[in-house]
Amino acid sequence: MTAPATESRETTGCAARTVLLAMDFQHGIADRFAGTGVLERARAAVEAARDSGIPVVWVRVAFRPCYPEIAPTSGFAGISARAGETGMTEDSPATALHEALAPRPEEPVVIKRRISAFTGSDLEVLLRGPQAESLVLAGISTSGVVLSTLRQAADLDFRLTVLADACADPDEEVHRVLTQKVFPRQATVTTVDEWAEGLTGA
């Protein structure tokens, strides 16, 4: 896979203070990608992180009842309009993490209110606990949570790795362009197996 343009970016090995972000693997999103293999790759990434002592932080998008976080002018306004159909509140089955990727009790679950994992959540504060310097990203979708989180994390000076096969997008061409041409400008892009192998050898 592709390495980032700047030499200061981290390689696929396990650096100190690394955290894996597993993002938006919730039923309302992940169910659309059943059979693609992305859930299995994400699970393999989580298991590799656990085996190497890397903290896993889970991220899901959800809203309070009646969607007070969403203004009528927001691009998210359609979510509240479809509430009876999809149910994106915090207690909705659609926002529950997929059982194939169940977090352990000690693994925090962050609730965000927009696309980026940082927006409307306490993720930035939470990452101060392990003094995170490097983030490994896996999530659905590539053009949604992964792209938005990568951009914001880069602005916050985190070193970044993207696990391309633990991400997916409804548009395969968009996924390809992002992982092969866009993300490498700010992150190391690799596969789960390559990343896990680097952890073993670190």
PDB file of C-alpha atoms in Angstrom:
ATOM      1  CA  MET A   1       0.000   0.000   0.000  1.00  0.00           C
ATOM      2  CA  THR A   2       0.995   3.656  -0.094  1.00  0.00           C
ATOM      3  CA  ALA A   3       3.195   5.484   2.408  1.00  0.00           C
ATOM      4  CA  PRO A   4       2.550   9.125   3.291  1.00  0.00           C
ATOM      5  CA  ALA A   5       4.390  11.937   1.565  1.00  0.00           C
ATOM      6  CA  THR A   6       6.115  13.274   4.677  1.00  0.00           C
ATOM      7  CA  GLU A   7       8.874  11.270   6.322  1.00  0.00           C
ATOM      8  CA  SER A   8       7.612  12.169   9.798  1.00  0.00           C
ATOM      9  CA  ARG A   9       4.570   9.977   9.468  1.00  0.00           C
ATOM     10  CA  GLU A  10       4.550   6.690  11.337  1.00  0.00           C
ATOM     11  CA  THR A  11       5.113   3.354   9.661  1.00  0.00           C
ATOM     12  CA  THR A  12       2.836   0.390  10.139  1.00  0.00           C
ATOM     13  CA  GLY A  13       4.664  -0.764  13.256  1.00  0.00           C
ATOM     14  CA  CYS A  14       3.419  -0.260  16.794  1.00  0.00           C
ATOM     15  CA  ALA A  15       4.549   3.115  18.092  1.00  0.00           C
ATOM     16  CA  ALA A  16       4.154   4.305  21.658  1.00  0.00           C
ATOM     17  CA  ARG A  17       0.797   5.782  22.568  1.00  0.00           C
ATOM     18  CA  THR A  18      -1.138   4.386  19.622  1.00  0.00           C
ATOM     19  CA  VAL A  19      -4.946   4.050  19.701  1.00  0.00           C
ATOM     20  CA  LEU A  20      -7.185   2.191  17.272  1.00  0.00           C
ATOM     21  CA  LEU A  21     -10.408   4.006  16.377  1.00  0.00           C
ATOM     22  CA  ALA A  22     -13.171   1.644  15.227  1.00  0.00           C
ATOM     23  CA  MET A  23     -15.768   3.985  13.762  1.00  0.00           C
ATOM     24  CA  ASP A  24     -19.448   3.671  12.838  1.00  0.00           C
ATOM     25  CA  PHE A  25     -19.604  -0.113  12.900  1.00  0.00           C
ATOM     26  CA  GLN A  26     -23.236   0.150  13.995  1.00  0.00           C
ATOM     27  CA  HIS A  27     -26.195  -1.716  12.581  1.00  0.00           C
ATOM     28  CA  GLY A  28     -27.746   1.181  10.687  1.00  0.00           C
ATOM     29  CA  ILE A  29     -24.518   1.565   8.719  1.00  0.00           C
ATOM     30  CA  ALA A  30     -22.642  -1.733   8.908  1.00  0.00           C
ATOM     31  CA  ASP A  31     -25.614  -3.850   7.829  1.00  0.00           C
ATOM     32  CA  ARG A  32     -25.369  -2.299   4.371  1.00  0.00           C
ATOM     33  CA  PHE A  33     -21.922  -3.825   3.978  1.00  0.00           C
ATOM     34  CA  ALA A  34     -22.745  -7.375   5.041  1.00  0.00           C
ATOM     35  CA  GLY A  35     -20.879  -9.873   2.898  1.00  0.00           C
ATOM     36  CA  THR A  36     -18.166  -7.429   1.805  1.00  0.00           C
ATOM     37  CA  GLY A  37     -15.628  -8.688   4.336  1.00  0.00           C
ATOM     38  CA  VAL A  38     -15.106  -5.299   5.971  1.00  0.00           C
ATOM     39  CA  LEU A  39     -16.547  -6.425   9.322  1.00  0.00           C
ATOM     40  CA  GLU A  40     -14.233  -9.425   9.377  1.00  0.00           C
ATOM     41  CA  ARG A  41     -11.208  -7.235   8.574  1.00  0.00           C
ATOM     42  CA  ALA A  42     -12.216  -4.749  11.236  1.00  0.00           C
ATOM     43  CA  ARG A  43     -12.568  -7.547  13.768  1.00  0.00           C
ATOM     44  CA  ALA A  44      -9.092  -8.788  12.844  1.00  0.00           C
ATOM     45  CA  ALA A  45      -7.723  -5.273  13.396  1.00  0.00           C
ATOM     46  CA  VAL A  46      -9.384  -5.060  16.808  1.00  0.00           C
ATOM     47  CA  GLU A  47      -8.003  -8.445  17.815  1.00  0.00           C
ATOM     48  CA  ALA A  48      -4.507  -7.471  16.673  1.00  0.00           C
ATOM     49  CA  ALA A  49      -4.704  -4.263  18.676  1.00  0.00           C
ATOM     50  CA  ARG A  50      -5.860  -6.096  21.797  1.00  0.00           C
ATOM     51  CA  ASP A  51      -3.131  -8.698  21.449  1.00  0.00           C
ATOM     52  CA  SER A  52      -0.538  -5.916  21.239  1.00  0.00           C
ATOM     53  CA  GLY A  53      -1.923  -3.885  24.116  1.00  0.00           C
ATOM     54  CA  ILE A  54      -3.139  -1.053  21.900  1.00  0.00           C
ATOM     55  CA  PRO A  55      -6.262   0.638  23.285  1.00  0.00           C
ATOM     56  CA  VAL A  56      -9.403   0.378  21.168  1.00  0.00           C
ATOM     57  CA  VAL A  57     -11.874   3.256  21.154  1.00  0.00           C
ATOM     58  CA  TRP A  58     -15.270   2.710  19.547  1.00  0.00           C
ATOM     59  CA  VAL A  59     -17.195   5.495  17.846  1.00  0.00           C
ATOM     60  CA  ARG A  60     -20.860   5.566  16.910  1.00  0.00           C
ATOM     61  CA  VAL A  61     -23.199   8.294  15.702  1.00  0.00           C
ATOM     62  CA  ALA A  62     -26.453   8.824  17.600  1.00  0.00           C
ATOM     63  CA  PHE A  63     -28.756  11.594  18.785  1.00  0.00           C
ATOM     64  CA  ARG A  64     -30.957  12.417  21.747  1.00  0.00           C
ATOM     65  CA  PRO A  65     -34.713  11.806  21.428  1.00  0.00           C
ATOM     66  CA  CYS A  66     -36.383  14.364  19.140  1.00  0.00           C
ATOM     67  CA  TYR A  67     -32.958  15.190  17.654  1.00  0.00           C
ATOM     68  CA  PRO A  68     -32.286  18.503  19.433  1.00  0.00           C
ATOM     69  CA  GLU A  69     -28.745  18.514  17.994  1.00  0.00           C
ATOM     70  CA  ILE A  70     -30.045  18.890  14.431  1.00  0.00           C
ATOM     71  CA  ALA A  71     -31.071  22.320  13.162  1.00  0.00           C
ATOM     72  CA  PRO A  72     -33.650  22.536  10.366  1.00  0.00           C
ATOM     73  CA  THR A  73     -30.938  24.029   8.147  1.00  0.00           C
ATOM     74  CA  SER A  74     -28.520  21.164   8.818  1.00  0.00           C
ATOM     75  CA  GLY A  75     -27.673  18.553   6.242  1.00  0.00           C
ATOM     76  CA  PHE A  76     -28.660  16.066   8.951  1.00  0.00           C
ATOM     77  CA  ALA A  77     -32.247  17.367   9.042  1.00  0.00           C
ATOM     78  CA  GLY A  78     -33.383  14.397   6.964  1.00  0.00           C
ATOM     79  CA  ILE A  79     -32.396  12.064   9.793  1.00  0.00           C
ATOM     80  CA  SER A  80     -34.981  13.522  12.126  1.00  0.00           C
ATOM     81  CA  ALA A  81     -37.564  13.471   9.347  1.00  0.00           C
ATOM     82  CA  ARG A  82     -36.959   9.723   8.918  1.00  0.00           C
ATOM     83  CA  ALA A  83     -36.797   9.009  12.644  1.00  0.00           C
ATOM     84  CA  GLY A  84     -39.707   6.600  12.571  1.00  0.00           C
ATOM     85  CA  GLU A  85     -38.076   4.716   9.724  1.00  0.00           C
ATOM     86  CA  THR A  86     -34.431   4.505  10.781  1.00  0.00           C
ATOM     87  CA  GLY A  87     -34.309   5.559  14.436  1.00  0.00           C
ATOM     88  CA  MET A  88     -30.929   7.167  15.010  1.00  0.00           C
ATOM     89  CA  THR A  89     -31.373   7.929  18.699  1.00  0.00           C
ATOM     90  CA  GLU A  90     -28.909   6.707  21.316  1.00  0.00           C
ATOM     91  CA  ASP A  91     -31.116   3.754  22.309  1.00  0.00           C
ATOM     92  CA  SER A  92     -32.101   2.738  18.778  1.00  0.00           C
ATOM     93  CA  PRO A  93     -31.057  -0.700  17.478  1.00  0.00           C
ATOM     94  CA  ALA A  94     -29.728   1.095  14.394  1.00  0.00           C
ATOM     95  CA  THR A  95     -27.076   2.891  16.442  1.00  0.00           C
ATOM     96  CA  ALA A  96     -26.004  -0.181  18.423  1.00  0.00           C
ATOM     97  CA  LEU A  97     -22.566  -1.524  17.585  1.00  0.00           C
ATOM     98  CA  HIS A  98     -22.619  -4.642  15.425  1.00  0.00           C
ATOM     99  CA  GLU A  99     -22.385  -7.826  17.490  1.00  0.00           C
ATOM    100  CA  ALA A 100     -19.515  -9.042  15.289  1.00  0.00           C
ATOM    101  CA  LEU A 101     -17.467  -6.213  16.787  1.00  0.00           C
ATOM    102  CA  ALA A 102     -18.594  -6.139  20.400  1.00  0.00           C
ATOM    103  CA  PRO A 103     -16.437  -3.881  22.579  1.00  0.00           C
ATOM    104  CA  ARG A 104     -14.976  -5.161  25.815  1.00  0.00           C
ATOM    105  CA  PRO A 105     -16.174  -3.541  29.052  1.00  0.00           C
ATOM    106  CA  GLU A 106     -12.943  -1.584  29.438  1.00  0.00           C
ATOM    107  CA  GLU A 107     -13.076  -0.198  25.882  1.00  0.00           C
ATOM    108  CA  PRO A 108     -14.753   3.227  25.731  1.00  0.00           C
ATOM    109  CA  VAL A 109     -17.577   3.932  23.300  1.00  0.00           C
ATOM    110  CA  VAL A 110     -17.767   7.513  22.054  1.00  0.00           C
ATOM    111  CA  ILE A 111     -21.035   9.003  20.793  1.00  0.00           C
ATOM    112  CA  LYS A 112     -20.606  11.663  18.122  1.00  0.00           C
ATOM    113  CA  ARG A 113     -23.230  13.973  16.644  1.00  0.00           C
ATOM    114  CA  ARG A 114     -21.857  14.551  13.161  1.00  0.00           C
ATOM    115  CA  ILE A 115     -19.615  12.822  10.620  1.00  0.00           C
ATOM    116  CA  SER A 116     -16.185  13.280  12.200  1.00  0.00           C
ATOM    117  CA  ALA A 117     -15.466  11.192  15.271  1.00  0.00           C
ATOM    118  CA  PHE A 118     -14.419  14.395  17.032  1.00  0.00           C
ATOM    119  CA  THR A 119     -17.522  16.504  16.366  1.00  0.00           C
ATOM    120  CA  GLY A 120     -19.946  16.641  19.266  1.00  0.00           C
ATOM    121  CA  SER A 121     -18.030  13.978  21.192  1.00  0.00           C
ATOM    122  CA  ASP A 122     -15.454  13.850  23.969  1.00  0.00           C
ATOM    123  CA  LEU A 123     -12.968  11.916  21.828  1.00  0.00           C
ATOM    124  CA  GLU A 124     -10.214  14.515  21.967  1.00  0.00           C
ATOM    125  CA  VAL A 125     -10.390  14.607  25.766  1.00  0.00           C
ATOM    126  CA  LEU A 126     -10.582  10.809  25.947  1.00  0.00           C
ATOM    127  CA  LEU A 127      -7.410  10.448  23.890  1.00  0.00           C
ATOM    128  CA  ARG A 128      -5.502  12.444  26.482  1.00  0.00           C
ATOM    129  CA  GLY A 129      -5.856   9.553  28.952  1.00  0.00           C
ATOM    130  CA  PRO A 130      -3.459   7.217  27.104  1.00  0.00           C
ATOM    131  CA  GLN A 131      -1.561  10.299  25.836  1.00  0.00           C
ATOM    132  CA  ALA A 132      -2.278   9.204  22.291  1.00  0.00           C
ATOM    133  CA  GLU A 133       0.083  10.450  19.627  1.00  0.00           C
ATOM    134  CA  SER A 134      -0.838   8.048  16.832  1.00  0.00           C
ATOM    135  CA  LEU A 135      -4.273   6.988  15.610  1.00  0.00           C
ATOM    136  CA  VAL A 136      -5.141   3.957  13.500  1.00  0.00           C
ATOM    137  CA  LEU A 137      -8.408   4.400  11.628  1.00  0.00           C
ATOM    138  CA  ALA A 138     -10.963   1.776  10.599  1.00  0.00           C
ATOM    139  CA  GLY A 139     -14.539   2.616   9.749  1.00  0.00           C
ATOM    140  CA  ILE A 140     -17.549   2.947   7.517  1.00  0.00           C
ATOM    141  CA  SER A 141     -17.710   4.890   5.357  1.00  0.00           C
ATOM    142  CA  THR A 142     -14.407   5.817   3.775  1.00  0.00           C
ATOM    143  CA  SER A 143     -15.812   9.069   2.376  1.00  0.00           C
ATOM    144  CA  GLY A 144     -17.665   9.821   5.609  1.00  0.00           C
ATOM    145  CA  VAL A 145     -16.287   9.188   9.068  1.00  0.00           C
ATOM    146  CA  VAL A 146     -12.828   8.086   7.907  1.00  0.00           C
ATOM    147  CA  LEU A 147     -12.208  11.102   5.686  1.00  0.00           C
ATOM    148  CA  SER A 148     -13.623  13.628   8.159  1.00  0.00           C
ATOM    149  CA  THR A 149     -11.811  12.130  11.138  1.00  0.00           C
ATOM    150  CA  LEU A 150      -8.518  11.885   9.264  1.00  0.00           C
ATOM    151  CA  ARG A 151      -8.647  15.559   8.277  1.00  0.00           C
ATOM    152  CA  GLN A 152      -9.459  16.725  11.796  1.00  0.00           C
ATOM    153  CA  ALA A 153      -6.923  14.400  13.424  1.00  0.00           C
ATOM    154  CA  ALA A 154      -4.222  15.634  11.070  1.00  0.00           C
ATOM    155  CA  ASP A 155      -5.019  19.213  12.060  1.00  0.00           C
ATOM    156  CA  LEU A 156      -4.608  18.104  15.685  1.00  0.00           C
ATOM    157  CA  ASP A 157      -1.122  16.771  14.840  1.00  0.00           C
ATOM    158  CA  PHE A 158      -1.826  13.069  15.358  1.00  0.00           C
ATOM    159  CA  ARG A 159       0.245  10.618  13.359  1.00  0.00           C
ATOM    160  CA  LEU A 160      -2.171   8.560  11.294  1.00  0.00           C
ATOM    161  CA  THR A 161      -2.565   5.104   9.810  1.00  0.00           C
ATOM    162  CA  VAL A 162      -5.581   4.027   7.740  1.00  0.00           C
ATOM    163  CA  LEU A 163      -6.447   0.333   7.441  1.00  0.00           C
ATOM    164  CA  ALA A 164      -7.833   0.372   3.909  1.00  0.00           C
ATOM    165  CA  ASP A 165      -9.475  -3.064   3.996  1.00  0.00           C
ATOM    166  CA  ALA A 166     -11.119  -2.279   7.352  1.00  0.00           C
ATOM    167  CA  CYS A 167     -12.870   0.652   5.684  1.00  0.00           C
ATOM    168  CA  ALA A 168     -15.602   0.570   3.062  1.00  0.00           C
ATOM    169  CA  ASP A 169     -17.691   2.938   1.010  1.00  0.00           C
ATOM    170  CA  PRO A 170     -20.877   2.572  -1.034  1.00  0.00           C
ATOM    171  CA  ASP A 171     -18.861   3.774  -4.033  1.00  0.00           C
ATOM    172  CA  GLU A 172     -15.856   1.514  -4.620  1.00  0.00           C
ATOM    173  CA  GLU A 173     -14.188   4.074  -6.887  1.00  0.00           C
ATOM    174  CA  VAL A 174     -14.432   6.738  -4.190  1.00  0.00           C
ATOM    175  CA  HIS A 175     -12.865   4.283  -1.729  1.00  0.00           C
ATOM    176  CA  ARG A 176     -10.035   3.599  -4.169  1.00  0.00           C
ATOM    177  CA  VAL A 177      -9.293   7.259  -4.861  1.00  0.00           C
ATOM    178  CA  LEU A 178      -9.315   8.169  -1.185  1.00  0.00           C
ATOM    179  CA  THR A 179      -7.131   5.314  -0.015  1.00  0.00           C
ATOM    180  CA  GLN A 180      -4.684   5.461  -2.929  1.00  0.00           C
ATOM    181  CA  LYS A 181      -4.475   9.171  -3.736  1.00  0.00           C
ATOM    182  CA  VAL A 182      -5.917  11.365  -0.971  1.00  0.00           C
ATOM    183  CA  PHE A 183      -5.192   9.731   2.382  1.00  0.00           C
ATOM    184  CA  PRO A 184      -1.469   9.066   1.702  1.00  0.00           C
ATOM    185  CA  ARG A 185      -0.860  12.813   1.855  1.00  0.00           C
ATOM    186  CA  GLN A 186      -1.537  12.738   5.585  1.00  0.00           C
ATOM    187  CA  ALA A 187      -1.404   9.109   6.663  1.00  0.00           C
ATOM    188  CA  THR A 188       0.169   5.738   6.148  1.00  0.00           C
ATOM    189  CA  VAL A 189      -2.314   3.578   4.234  1.00  0.00           C
ATOM    190  CA  THR A 190      -1.951  -0.154   4.748  1.00  0.00           C
ATOM    191  CA  THR A 191      -3.925  -3.363   5.187  1.00  0.00           C
ATOM    192  CA  VAL A 192      -4.928  -5.062   8.417  1.00  0.00           C
ATOM    193  CA  ASP A 193      -2.543  -7.958   7.815  1.00  0.00           C
ATOM    194  CA  GLU A 194       0.401  -5.666   7.066  1.00  0.00           C
ATOM    195  CA  TRP A 195      -0.312  -3.564  10.134  1.00  0.00           C
ATOM    196  CA  ALA A 196      -0.736  -6.624  12.386  1.00  0.00           C
ATOM    197  CA  GLU A 197       2.520  -8.090  11.063  1.00  0.00           C
ATOM    198  CA  GLY A 198       4.281  -4.860  11.983  1.00  0.00           C
ATOM    199  CA  LEU A 199       2.891  -5.098  15.490  1.00  0.00           C
ATOM    200  CA  THR A 200       4.226  -8.623  15.869  1.00  0.00           C
ATOM    201  CA  GLY A 201       7.661  -7.583  14.731  1.00  0.00           C
ATOM    202  CA  ALA A 202       7.768  -4.412  16.820  1.00  0.00           C
TER     203      ALA A 202
END
